[in-house]
Short mmCIF file of C-alpha atoms and ligand atoms in Angstrom, two decimals:
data_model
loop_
_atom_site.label_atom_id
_atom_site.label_comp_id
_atom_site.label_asym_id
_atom_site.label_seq_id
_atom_site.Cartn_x
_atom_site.Cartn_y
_atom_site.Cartn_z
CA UNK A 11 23.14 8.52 -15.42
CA UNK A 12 23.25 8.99 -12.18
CA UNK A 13 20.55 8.76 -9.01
CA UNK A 14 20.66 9.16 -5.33
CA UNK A 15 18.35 6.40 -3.67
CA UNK A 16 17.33 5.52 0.03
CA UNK A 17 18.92 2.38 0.04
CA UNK A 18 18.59 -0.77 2.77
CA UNK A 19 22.03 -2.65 3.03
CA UNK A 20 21.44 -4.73 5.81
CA UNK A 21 18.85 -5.78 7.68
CA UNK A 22 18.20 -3.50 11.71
CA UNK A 23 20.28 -0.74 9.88
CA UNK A 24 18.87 2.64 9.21
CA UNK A 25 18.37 3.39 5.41
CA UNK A 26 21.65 5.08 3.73
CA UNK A 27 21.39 8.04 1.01
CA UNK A 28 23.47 7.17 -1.49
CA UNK A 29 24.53 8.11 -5.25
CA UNK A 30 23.97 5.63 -7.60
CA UNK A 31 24.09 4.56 -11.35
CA UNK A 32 21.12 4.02 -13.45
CA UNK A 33 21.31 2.17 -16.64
CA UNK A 34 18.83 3.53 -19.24
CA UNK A 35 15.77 2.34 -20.30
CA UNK A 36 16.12 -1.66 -22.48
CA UNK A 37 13.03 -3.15 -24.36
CA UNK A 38 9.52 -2.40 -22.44
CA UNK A 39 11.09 -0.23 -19.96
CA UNK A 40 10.52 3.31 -19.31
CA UNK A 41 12.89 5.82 -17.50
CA UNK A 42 10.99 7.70 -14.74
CA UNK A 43 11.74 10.84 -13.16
CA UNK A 44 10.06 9.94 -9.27
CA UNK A 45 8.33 13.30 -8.39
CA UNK A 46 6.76 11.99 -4.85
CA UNK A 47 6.78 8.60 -2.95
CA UNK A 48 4.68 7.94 -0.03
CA UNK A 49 5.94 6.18 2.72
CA UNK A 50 4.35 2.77 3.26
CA UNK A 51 4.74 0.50 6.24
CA UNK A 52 5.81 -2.06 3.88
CA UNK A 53 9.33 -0.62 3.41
CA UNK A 54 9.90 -1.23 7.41
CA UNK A 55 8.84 -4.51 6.69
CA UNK A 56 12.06 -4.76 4.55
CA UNK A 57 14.55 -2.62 6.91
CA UNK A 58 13.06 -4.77 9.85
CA UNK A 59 13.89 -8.03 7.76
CA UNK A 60 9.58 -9.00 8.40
CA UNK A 61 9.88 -9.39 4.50
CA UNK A 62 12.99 -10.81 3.19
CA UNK A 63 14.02 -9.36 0.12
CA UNK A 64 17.42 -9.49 -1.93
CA UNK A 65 19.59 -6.69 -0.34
CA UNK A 66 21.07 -3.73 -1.24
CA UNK A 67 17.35 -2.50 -1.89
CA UNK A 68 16.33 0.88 -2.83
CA UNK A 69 12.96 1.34 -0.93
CA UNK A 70 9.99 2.91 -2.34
CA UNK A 71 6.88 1.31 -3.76
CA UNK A 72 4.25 4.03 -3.67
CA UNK A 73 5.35 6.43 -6.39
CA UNK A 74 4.36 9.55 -9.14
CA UNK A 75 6.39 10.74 -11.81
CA UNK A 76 6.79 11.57 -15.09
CA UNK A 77 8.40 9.61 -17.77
CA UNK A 78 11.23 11.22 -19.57
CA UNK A 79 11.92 8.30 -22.28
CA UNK A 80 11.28 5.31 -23.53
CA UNK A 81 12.38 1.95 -24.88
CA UNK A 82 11.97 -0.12 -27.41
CA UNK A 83 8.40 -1.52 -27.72
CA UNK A 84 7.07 0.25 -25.39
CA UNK A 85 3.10 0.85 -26.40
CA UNK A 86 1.58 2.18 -23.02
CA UNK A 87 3.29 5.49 -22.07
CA UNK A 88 4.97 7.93 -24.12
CA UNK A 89 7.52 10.62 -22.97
CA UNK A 90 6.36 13.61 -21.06
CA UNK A 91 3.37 11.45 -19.61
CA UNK A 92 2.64 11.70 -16.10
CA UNK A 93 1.94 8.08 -14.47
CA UNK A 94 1.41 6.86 -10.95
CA UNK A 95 3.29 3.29 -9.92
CA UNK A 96 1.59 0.43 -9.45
CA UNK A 97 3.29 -1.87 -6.86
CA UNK A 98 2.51 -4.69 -8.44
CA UNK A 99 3.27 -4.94 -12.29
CA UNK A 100 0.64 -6.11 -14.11
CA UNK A 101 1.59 -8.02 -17.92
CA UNK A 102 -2.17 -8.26 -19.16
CA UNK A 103 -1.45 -11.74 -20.16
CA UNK A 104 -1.15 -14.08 -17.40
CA UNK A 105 -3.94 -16.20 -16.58
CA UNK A 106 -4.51 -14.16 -13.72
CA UNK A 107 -4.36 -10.86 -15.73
CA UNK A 108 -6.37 -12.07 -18.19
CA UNK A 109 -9.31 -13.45 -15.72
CA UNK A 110 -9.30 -9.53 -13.99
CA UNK A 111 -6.92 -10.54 -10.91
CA UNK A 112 -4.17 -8.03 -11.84
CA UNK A 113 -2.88 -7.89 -8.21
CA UNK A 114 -1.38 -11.52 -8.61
CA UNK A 115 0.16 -11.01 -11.92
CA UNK A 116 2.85 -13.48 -12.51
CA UNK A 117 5.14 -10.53 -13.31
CA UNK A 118 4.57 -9.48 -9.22
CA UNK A 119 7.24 -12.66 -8.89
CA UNK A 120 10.33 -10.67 -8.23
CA UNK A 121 8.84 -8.06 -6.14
CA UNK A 122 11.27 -8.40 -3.45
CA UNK A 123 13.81 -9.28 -5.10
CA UNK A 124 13.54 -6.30 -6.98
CA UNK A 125 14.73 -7.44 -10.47
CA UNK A 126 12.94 -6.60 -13.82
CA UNK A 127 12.91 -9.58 -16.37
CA UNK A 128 16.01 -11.04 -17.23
CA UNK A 129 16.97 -10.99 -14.44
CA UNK A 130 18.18 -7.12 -14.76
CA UNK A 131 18.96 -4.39 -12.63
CA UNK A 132 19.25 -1.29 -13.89
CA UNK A 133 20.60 -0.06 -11.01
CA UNK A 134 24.29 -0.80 -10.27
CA UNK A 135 26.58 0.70 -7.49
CA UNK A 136 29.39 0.06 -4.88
CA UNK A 137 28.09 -3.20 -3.64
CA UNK A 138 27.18 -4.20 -7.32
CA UNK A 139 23.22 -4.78 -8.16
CA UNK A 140 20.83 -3.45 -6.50
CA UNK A 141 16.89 -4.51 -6.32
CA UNK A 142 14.29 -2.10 -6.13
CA UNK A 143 11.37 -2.85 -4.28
CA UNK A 144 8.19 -3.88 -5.97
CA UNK A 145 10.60 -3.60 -9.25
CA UNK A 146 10.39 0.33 -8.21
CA UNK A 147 12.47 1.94 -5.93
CA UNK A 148 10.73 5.03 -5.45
CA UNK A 149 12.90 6.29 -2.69
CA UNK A 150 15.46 7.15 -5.75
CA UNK A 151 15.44 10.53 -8.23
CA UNK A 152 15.13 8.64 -10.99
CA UNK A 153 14.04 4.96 -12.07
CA UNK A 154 14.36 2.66 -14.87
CA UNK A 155 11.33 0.44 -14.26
CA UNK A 156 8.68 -1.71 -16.88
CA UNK A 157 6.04 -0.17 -18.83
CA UNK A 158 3.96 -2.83 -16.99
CA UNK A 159 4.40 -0.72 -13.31
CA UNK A 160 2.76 2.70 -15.13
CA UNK A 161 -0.57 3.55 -15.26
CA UNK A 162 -0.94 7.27 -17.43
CA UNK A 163 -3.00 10.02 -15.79
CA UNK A 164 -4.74 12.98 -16.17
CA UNK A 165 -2.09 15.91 -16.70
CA UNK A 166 -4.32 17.71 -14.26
CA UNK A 167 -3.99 15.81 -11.39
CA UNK A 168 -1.64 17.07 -8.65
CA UNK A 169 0.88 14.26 -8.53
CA UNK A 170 1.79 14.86 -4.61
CA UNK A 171 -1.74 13.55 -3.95
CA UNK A 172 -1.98 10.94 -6.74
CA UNK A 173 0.78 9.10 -5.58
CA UNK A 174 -0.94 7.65 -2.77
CA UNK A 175 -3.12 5.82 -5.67
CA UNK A 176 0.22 3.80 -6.02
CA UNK A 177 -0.51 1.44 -3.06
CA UNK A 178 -2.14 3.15 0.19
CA UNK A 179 -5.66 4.19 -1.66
CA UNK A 180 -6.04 1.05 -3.68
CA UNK A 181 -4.84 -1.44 -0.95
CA UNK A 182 -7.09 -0.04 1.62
CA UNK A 183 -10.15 1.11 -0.58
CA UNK A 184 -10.26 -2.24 -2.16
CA UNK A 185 -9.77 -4.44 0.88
CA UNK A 186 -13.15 -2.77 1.45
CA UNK A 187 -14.96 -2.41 -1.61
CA UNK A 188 -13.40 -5.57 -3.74
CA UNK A 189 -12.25 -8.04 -0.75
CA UNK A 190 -14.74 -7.82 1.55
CA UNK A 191 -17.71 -6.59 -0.87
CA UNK A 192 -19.27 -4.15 1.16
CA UNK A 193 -22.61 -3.45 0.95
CA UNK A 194 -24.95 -0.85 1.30
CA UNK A 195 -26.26 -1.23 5.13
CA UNK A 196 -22.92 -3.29 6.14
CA UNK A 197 -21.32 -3.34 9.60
CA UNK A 198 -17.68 -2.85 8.96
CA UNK A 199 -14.77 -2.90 11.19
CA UNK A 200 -11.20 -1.52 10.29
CA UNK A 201 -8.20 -2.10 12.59
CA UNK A 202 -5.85 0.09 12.42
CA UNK A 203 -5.89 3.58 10.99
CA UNK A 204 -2.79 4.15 8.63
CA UNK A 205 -2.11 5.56 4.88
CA UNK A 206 -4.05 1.66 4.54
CA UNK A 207 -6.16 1.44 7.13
CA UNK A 208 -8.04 5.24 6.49
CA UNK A 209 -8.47 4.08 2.91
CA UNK A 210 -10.42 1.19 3.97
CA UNK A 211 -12.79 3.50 6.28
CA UNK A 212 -13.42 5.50 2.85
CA UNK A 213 -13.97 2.22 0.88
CA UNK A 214 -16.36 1.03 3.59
CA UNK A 215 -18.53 4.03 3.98
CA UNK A 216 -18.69 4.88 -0.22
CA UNK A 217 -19.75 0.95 -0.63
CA UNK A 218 -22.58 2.24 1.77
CA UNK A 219 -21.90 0.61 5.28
CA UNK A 220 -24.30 1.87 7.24
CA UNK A 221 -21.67 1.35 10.45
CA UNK A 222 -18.08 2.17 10.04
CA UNK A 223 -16.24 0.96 13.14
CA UNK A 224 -12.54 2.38 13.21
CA UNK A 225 -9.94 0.97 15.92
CA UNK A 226 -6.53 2.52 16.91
CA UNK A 227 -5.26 2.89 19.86
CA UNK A 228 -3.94 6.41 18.76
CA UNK A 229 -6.19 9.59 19.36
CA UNK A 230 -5.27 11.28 16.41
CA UNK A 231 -5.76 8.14 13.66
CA UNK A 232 -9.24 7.75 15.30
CA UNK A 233 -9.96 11.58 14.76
CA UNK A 234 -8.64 10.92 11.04
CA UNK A 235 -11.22 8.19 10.70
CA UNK A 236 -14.12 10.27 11.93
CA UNK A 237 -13.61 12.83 10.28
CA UNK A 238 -13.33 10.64 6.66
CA UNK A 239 -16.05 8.59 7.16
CA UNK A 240 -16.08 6.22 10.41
CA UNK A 241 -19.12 6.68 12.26
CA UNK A 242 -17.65 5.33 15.38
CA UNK A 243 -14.00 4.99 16.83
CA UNK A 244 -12.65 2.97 19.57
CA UNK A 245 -9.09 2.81 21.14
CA UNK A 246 -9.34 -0.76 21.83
CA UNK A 247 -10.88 -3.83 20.39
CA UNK A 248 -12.52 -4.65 23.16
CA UNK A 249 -14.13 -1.89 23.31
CA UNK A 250 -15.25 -1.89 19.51
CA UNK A 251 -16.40 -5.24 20.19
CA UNK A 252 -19.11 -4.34 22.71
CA UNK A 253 -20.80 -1.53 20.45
CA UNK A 254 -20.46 -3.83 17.53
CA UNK A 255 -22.82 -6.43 19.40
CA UNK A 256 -25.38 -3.76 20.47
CA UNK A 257 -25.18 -1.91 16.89
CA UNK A 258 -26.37 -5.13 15.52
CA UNK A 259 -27.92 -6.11 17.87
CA UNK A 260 -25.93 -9.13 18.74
CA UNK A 261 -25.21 -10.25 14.78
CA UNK A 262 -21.79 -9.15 14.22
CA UNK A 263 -19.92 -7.23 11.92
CA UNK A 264 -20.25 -8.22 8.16
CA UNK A 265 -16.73 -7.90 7.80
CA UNK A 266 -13.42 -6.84 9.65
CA UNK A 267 -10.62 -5.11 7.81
CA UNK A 268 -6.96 -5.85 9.31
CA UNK A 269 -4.70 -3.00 8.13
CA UNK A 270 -2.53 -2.71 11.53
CA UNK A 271 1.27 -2.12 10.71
CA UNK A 272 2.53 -5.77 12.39
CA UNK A 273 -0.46 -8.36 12.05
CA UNK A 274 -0.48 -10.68 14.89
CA UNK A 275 -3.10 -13.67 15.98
CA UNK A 276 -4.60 -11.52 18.50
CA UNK A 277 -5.79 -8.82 16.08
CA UNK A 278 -7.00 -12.07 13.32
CA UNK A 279 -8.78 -13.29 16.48
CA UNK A 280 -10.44 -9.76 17.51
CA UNK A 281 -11.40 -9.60 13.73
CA UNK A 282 -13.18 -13.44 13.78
CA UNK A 283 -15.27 -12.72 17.36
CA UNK A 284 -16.06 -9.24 15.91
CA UNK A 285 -17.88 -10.76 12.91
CA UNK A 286 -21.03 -12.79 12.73
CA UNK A 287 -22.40 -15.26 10.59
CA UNK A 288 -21.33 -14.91 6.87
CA UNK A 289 -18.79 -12.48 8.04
CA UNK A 290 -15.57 -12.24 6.40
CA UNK A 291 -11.98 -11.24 7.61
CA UNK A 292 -9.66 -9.68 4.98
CA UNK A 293 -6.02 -9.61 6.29
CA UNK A 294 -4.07 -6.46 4.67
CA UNK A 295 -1.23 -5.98 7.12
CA UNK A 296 1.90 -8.16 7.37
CA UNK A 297 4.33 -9.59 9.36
CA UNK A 298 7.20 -11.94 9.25
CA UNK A 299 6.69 -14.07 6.49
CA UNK A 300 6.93 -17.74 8.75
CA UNK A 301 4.92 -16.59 11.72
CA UNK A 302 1.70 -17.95 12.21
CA UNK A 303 -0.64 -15.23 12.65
CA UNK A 304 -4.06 -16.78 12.44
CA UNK A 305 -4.87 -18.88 15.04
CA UNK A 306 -8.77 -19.59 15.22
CA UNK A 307 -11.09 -21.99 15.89
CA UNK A 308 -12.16 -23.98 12.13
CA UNK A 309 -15.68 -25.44 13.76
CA UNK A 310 -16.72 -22.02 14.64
CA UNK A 311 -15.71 -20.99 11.09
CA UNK A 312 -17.27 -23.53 9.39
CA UNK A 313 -20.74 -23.48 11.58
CA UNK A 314 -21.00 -19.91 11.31
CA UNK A 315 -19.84 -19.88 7.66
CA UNK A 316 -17.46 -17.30 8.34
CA UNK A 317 -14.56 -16.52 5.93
CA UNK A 318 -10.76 -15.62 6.04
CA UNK A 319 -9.27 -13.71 3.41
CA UNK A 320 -5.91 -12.28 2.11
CA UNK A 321 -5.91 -8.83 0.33
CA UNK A 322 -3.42 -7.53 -2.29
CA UNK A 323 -3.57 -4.26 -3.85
CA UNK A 324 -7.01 -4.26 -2.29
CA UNK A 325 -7.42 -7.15 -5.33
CA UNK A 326 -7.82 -4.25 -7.70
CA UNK A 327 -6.52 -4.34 -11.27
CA UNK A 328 -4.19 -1.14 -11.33
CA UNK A 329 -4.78 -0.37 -15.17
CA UNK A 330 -8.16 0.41 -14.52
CA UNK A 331 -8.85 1.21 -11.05
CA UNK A 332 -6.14 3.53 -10.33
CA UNK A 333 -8.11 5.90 -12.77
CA UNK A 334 -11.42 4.70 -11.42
CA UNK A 335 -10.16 6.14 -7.71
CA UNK A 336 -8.50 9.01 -9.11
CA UNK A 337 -11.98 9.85 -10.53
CA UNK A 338 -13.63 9.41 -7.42
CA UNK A 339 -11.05 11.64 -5.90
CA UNK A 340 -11.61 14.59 -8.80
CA UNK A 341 -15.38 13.85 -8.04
CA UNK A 342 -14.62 14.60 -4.56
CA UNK A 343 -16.31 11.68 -3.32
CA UNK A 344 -12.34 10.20 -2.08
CA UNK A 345 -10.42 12.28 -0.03
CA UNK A 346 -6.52 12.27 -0.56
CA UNK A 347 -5.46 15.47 0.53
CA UNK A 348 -6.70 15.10 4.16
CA UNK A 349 -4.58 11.80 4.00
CA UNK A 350 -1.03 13.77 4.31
CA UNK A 351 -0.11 14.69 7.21
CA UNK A 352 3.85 15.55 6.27
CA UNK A 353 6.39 15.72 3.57
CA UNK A 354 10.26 15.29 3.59
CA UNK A 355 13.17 15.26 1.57
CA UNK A 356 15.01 12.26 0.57
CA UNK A 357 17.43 12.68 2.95
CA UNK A 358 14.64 12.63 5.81
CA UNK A 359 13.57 9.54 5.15
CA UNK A 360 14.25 7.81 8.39
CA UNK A 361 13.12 10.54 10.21
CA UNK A 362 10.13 9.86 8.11
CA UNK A 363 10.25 6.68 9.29
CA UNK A 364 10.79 7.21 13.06
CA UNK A 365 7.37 9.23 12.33
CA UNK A 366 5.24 6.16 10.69
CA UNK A 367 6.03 4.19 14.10
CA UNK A 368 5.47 6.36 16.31
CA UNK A 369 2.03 7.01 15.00
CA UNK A 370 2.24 10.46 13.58
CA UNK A 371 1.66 10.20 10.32
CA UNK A 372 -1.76 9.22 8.66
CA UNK A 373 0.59 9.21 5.77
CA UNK A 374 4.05 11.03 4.94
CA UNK A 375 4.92 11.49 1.51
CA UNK A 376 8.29 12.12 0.38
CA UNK A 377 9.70 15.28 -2.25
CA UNK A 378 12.01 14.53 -4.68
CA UNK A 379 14.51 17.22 -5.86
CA UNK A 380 16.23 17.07 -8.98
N1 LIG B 7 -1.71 -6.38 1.46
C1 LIG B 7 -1.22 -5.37 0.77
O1 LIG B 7 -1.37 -5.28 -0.44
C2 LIG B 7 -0.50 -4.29 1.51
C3 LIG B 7 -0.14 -3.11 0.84
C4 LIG B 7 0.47 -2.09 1.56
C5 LIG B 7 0.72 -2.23 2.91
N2 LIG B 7 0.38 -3.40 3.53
C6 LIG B 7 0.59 -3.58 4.97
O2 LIG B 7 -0.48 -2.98 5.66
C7 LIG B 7 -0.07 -2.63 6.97
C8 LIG B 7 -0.45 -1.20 7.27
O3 LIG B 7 0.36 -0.29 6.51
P1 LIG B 7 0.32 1.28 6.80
O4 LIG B 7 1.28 1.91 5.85
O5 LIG B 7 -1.09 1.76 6.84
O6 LIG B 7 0.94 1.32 8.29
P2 LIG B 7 0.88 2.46 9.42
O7 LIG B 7 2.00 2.14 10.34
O8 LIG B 7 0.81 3.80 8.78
O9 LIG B 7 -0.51 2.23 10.15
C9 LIG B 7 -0.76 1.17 11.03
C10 LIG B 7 -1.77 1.61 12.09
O10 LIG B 7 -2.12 0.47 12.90
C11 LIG B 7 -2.29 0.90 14.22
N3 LIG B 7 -2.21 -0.29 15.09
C12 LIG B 7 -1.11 -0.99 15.44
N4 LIG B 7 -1.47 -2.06 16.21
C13 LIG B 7 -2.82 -2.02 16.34
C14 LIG B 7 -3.79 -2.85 16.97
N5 LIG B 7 -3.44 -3.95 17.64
N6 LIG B 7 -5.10 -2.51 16.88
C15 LIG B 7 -5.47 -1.42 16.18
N7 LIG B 7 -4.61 -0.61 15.54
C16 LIG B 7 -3.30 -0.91 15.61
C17 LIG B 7 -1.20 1.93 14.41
O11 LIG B 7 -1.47 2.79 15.51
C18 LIG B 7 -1.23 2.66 13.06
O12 LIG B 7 -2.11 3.75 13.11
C19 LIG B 7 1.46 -2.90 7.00
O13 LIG B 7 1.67 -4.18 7.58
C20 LIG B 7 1.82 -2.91 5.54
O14 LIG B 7 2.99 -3.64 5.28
C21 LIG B 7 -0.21 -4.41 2.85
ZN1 LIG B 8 2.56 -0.07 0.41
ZN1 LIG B 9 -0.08 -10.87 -15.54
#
């Protein structure tokens, strides 16, 4: 059959609509009509060439759909189900499956490349295979994708908001919640408001921080972040770091969440001096893959047993927590419709795009038409 996809030929290019074909659905894999994507940072990351993938990519990893069939041996969705994406696959199996670390499933190896096992791509074209990122592509009408990447929901749930429980809401409520295990009383600070970033401020303050400290230099994320749950804002860091010392009275935050769009060592070392002792800093965001973004000091790590940590997914295991936050959400104890702050059409995706850097968006989310 036939798709049209928001595609990334080369890298500095803008992303090109194009029609495509779509092979259907082999053994374990599920065809998917793509309802609504959100637009991530992490796509930029692949246009901007931060994150080397295999190109021509079809962009897209937060996504909602339904599935229309099936292949062989496929046990965990049925057609007609609706399903959020998981941006990560998880195969239940691995050893880090298996031990609860779904978020580094072995499967997650070809993420950007953008193959399913086999090596396979379903999705074919004029310049031959394409990848689809995260083994997705939900910038594209239609997907052929693994049973392993779907996670069945309620048939209740408004799709245009689930979808952000694809990466945004799990990435950024579980750096909080699972990465840096907030507690109830916690100092928290989260840098940089985004579709991650917000989530984190909601992880933080249902964990039961008693401080929520939000940093963006943008009026409007910081407005965002008070209004779901940061008890204080600051445009700068240096700012934030003065009230964190008299909030604690000169301990330091328990933990600082990095979710800025481009990490760089001067963010990683605003995160380490805003922390105290036992503090940990949970590094979200990205950059280029070879630049050295942490630069600290190890003595003062190791004599004020501080720790560094990476976060993917928000280390949550998609098969059980994406229903777990969608429940919170139905609870109303999660907020996801505050979170989007546009839609567009497939075709407006770099406009969409031009919106996510300049700041506009706490989090655009895209229509699909079929
Ligand atoms: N680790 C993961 O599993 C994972 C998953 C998804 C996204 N990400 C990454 O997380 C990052 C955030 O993604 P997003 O979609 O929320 O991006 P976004 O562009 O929507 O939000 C980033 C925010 O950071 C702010 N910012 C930029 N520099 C800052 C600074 N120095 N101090 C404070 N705030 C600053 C911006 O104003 C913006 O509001 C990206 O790098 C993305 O690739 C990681
Ligand atoms: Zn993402
Ligand atoms: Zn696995």
């Amino acid at each position: 059959m036939k798709t049209k996809a928001a595609v990334v030929h080369e890298v500095g290019k803008p992303i090109e609509i194009e029609e495509l074909d779509l092979d259907g659905p082999r053994d374990g894999e599920v065809l998917i009509r793509y309802t609504f994507a959100g637009l991530c940072h992490s796509d930029v990351h692949i246009q901007h060439g931060d994150l080397l993938a295999r190109l021509p990519m079809v962009l897209g990893h937060e996504g909602a759909g339904v599935i229309e069939e099936v292949g062989p041996g496929v046990t965990r969705v049925a057609a007609g189900d609706n399903v959020v994406c998981s941006f990560i696959p998880n195969c239940g199996i691995c050893r880090y499956c298996a031990t609860g670390r779904q978020s580094i499933c072995d499967m997650g190896a070809t993420i950007l490349e953008g193959n399913l096992p086999g090596p396979r791509f379903p999705i074919t074209g004029p310049s031959g295979d394409y990848g689809a990122m995260c083994m997705l592509g939900t910038f594209s009408q239609y997907g052929v994708i693994h049973q392993n990447s779907v996670v069945k929901v309620d048939d209740d749930l408004p799709l245009d908001k689930a979808v952000l429980v694809g990466c945004g809401v799990p990435t950024g409520w579980g750096s909080a919640v699972n990465t840096a295990n907030v507690q109830p009383g916690d100092t928290v600070a989260v840098y940089g408001v985004g579709g991650i970033g917000i989530n984190a401020v909601q992880g933080a303050r249902y964990a039961g921080a008693k401080n929520v400290v939000a940093i963006d230099p943008l009026e409007n994320k910081r407005e965002k972040a008070m209004e779901l749950g940061a008890t204080h804002a600051f445009a700068t860091a240096e700012e934030a770091q003065d009230a964190i010392v008299n909030m604690t009275r000169g301990q330091g935050a328990d933990s600082a969440i990095l979710t800025v769009g481009l990490m760089d060592s001067e963010v990683v070392s605003a995160g380490f001096n805003a922390i105290g002792k036992g503090g940990t800093v949970v590094l979200t965001g990205l950059n280029k893959i070879e630049l050295p973004t942490i630069q600290l000091s190890g003595s003062i790590l190791t004599l004020f047993r501080k720790s560094v940590k990476g976060s993917l997914f928000g280390d949550c295991n998609p098969t059980t927590d994406i229903p777990k936050i969608l429940g919170l959400y139905q609870a109303g104890d999660l907020k996801l419709d505050e979170l989007i702050t546009r839609t567009y059409t497939l075709e407006q995706v770099n406009e969409g795009y031009d919106d996510l850097l300049a700041g506009k968006n706490i989090r655009g989310v895209m229509v699909h038409e079929h």
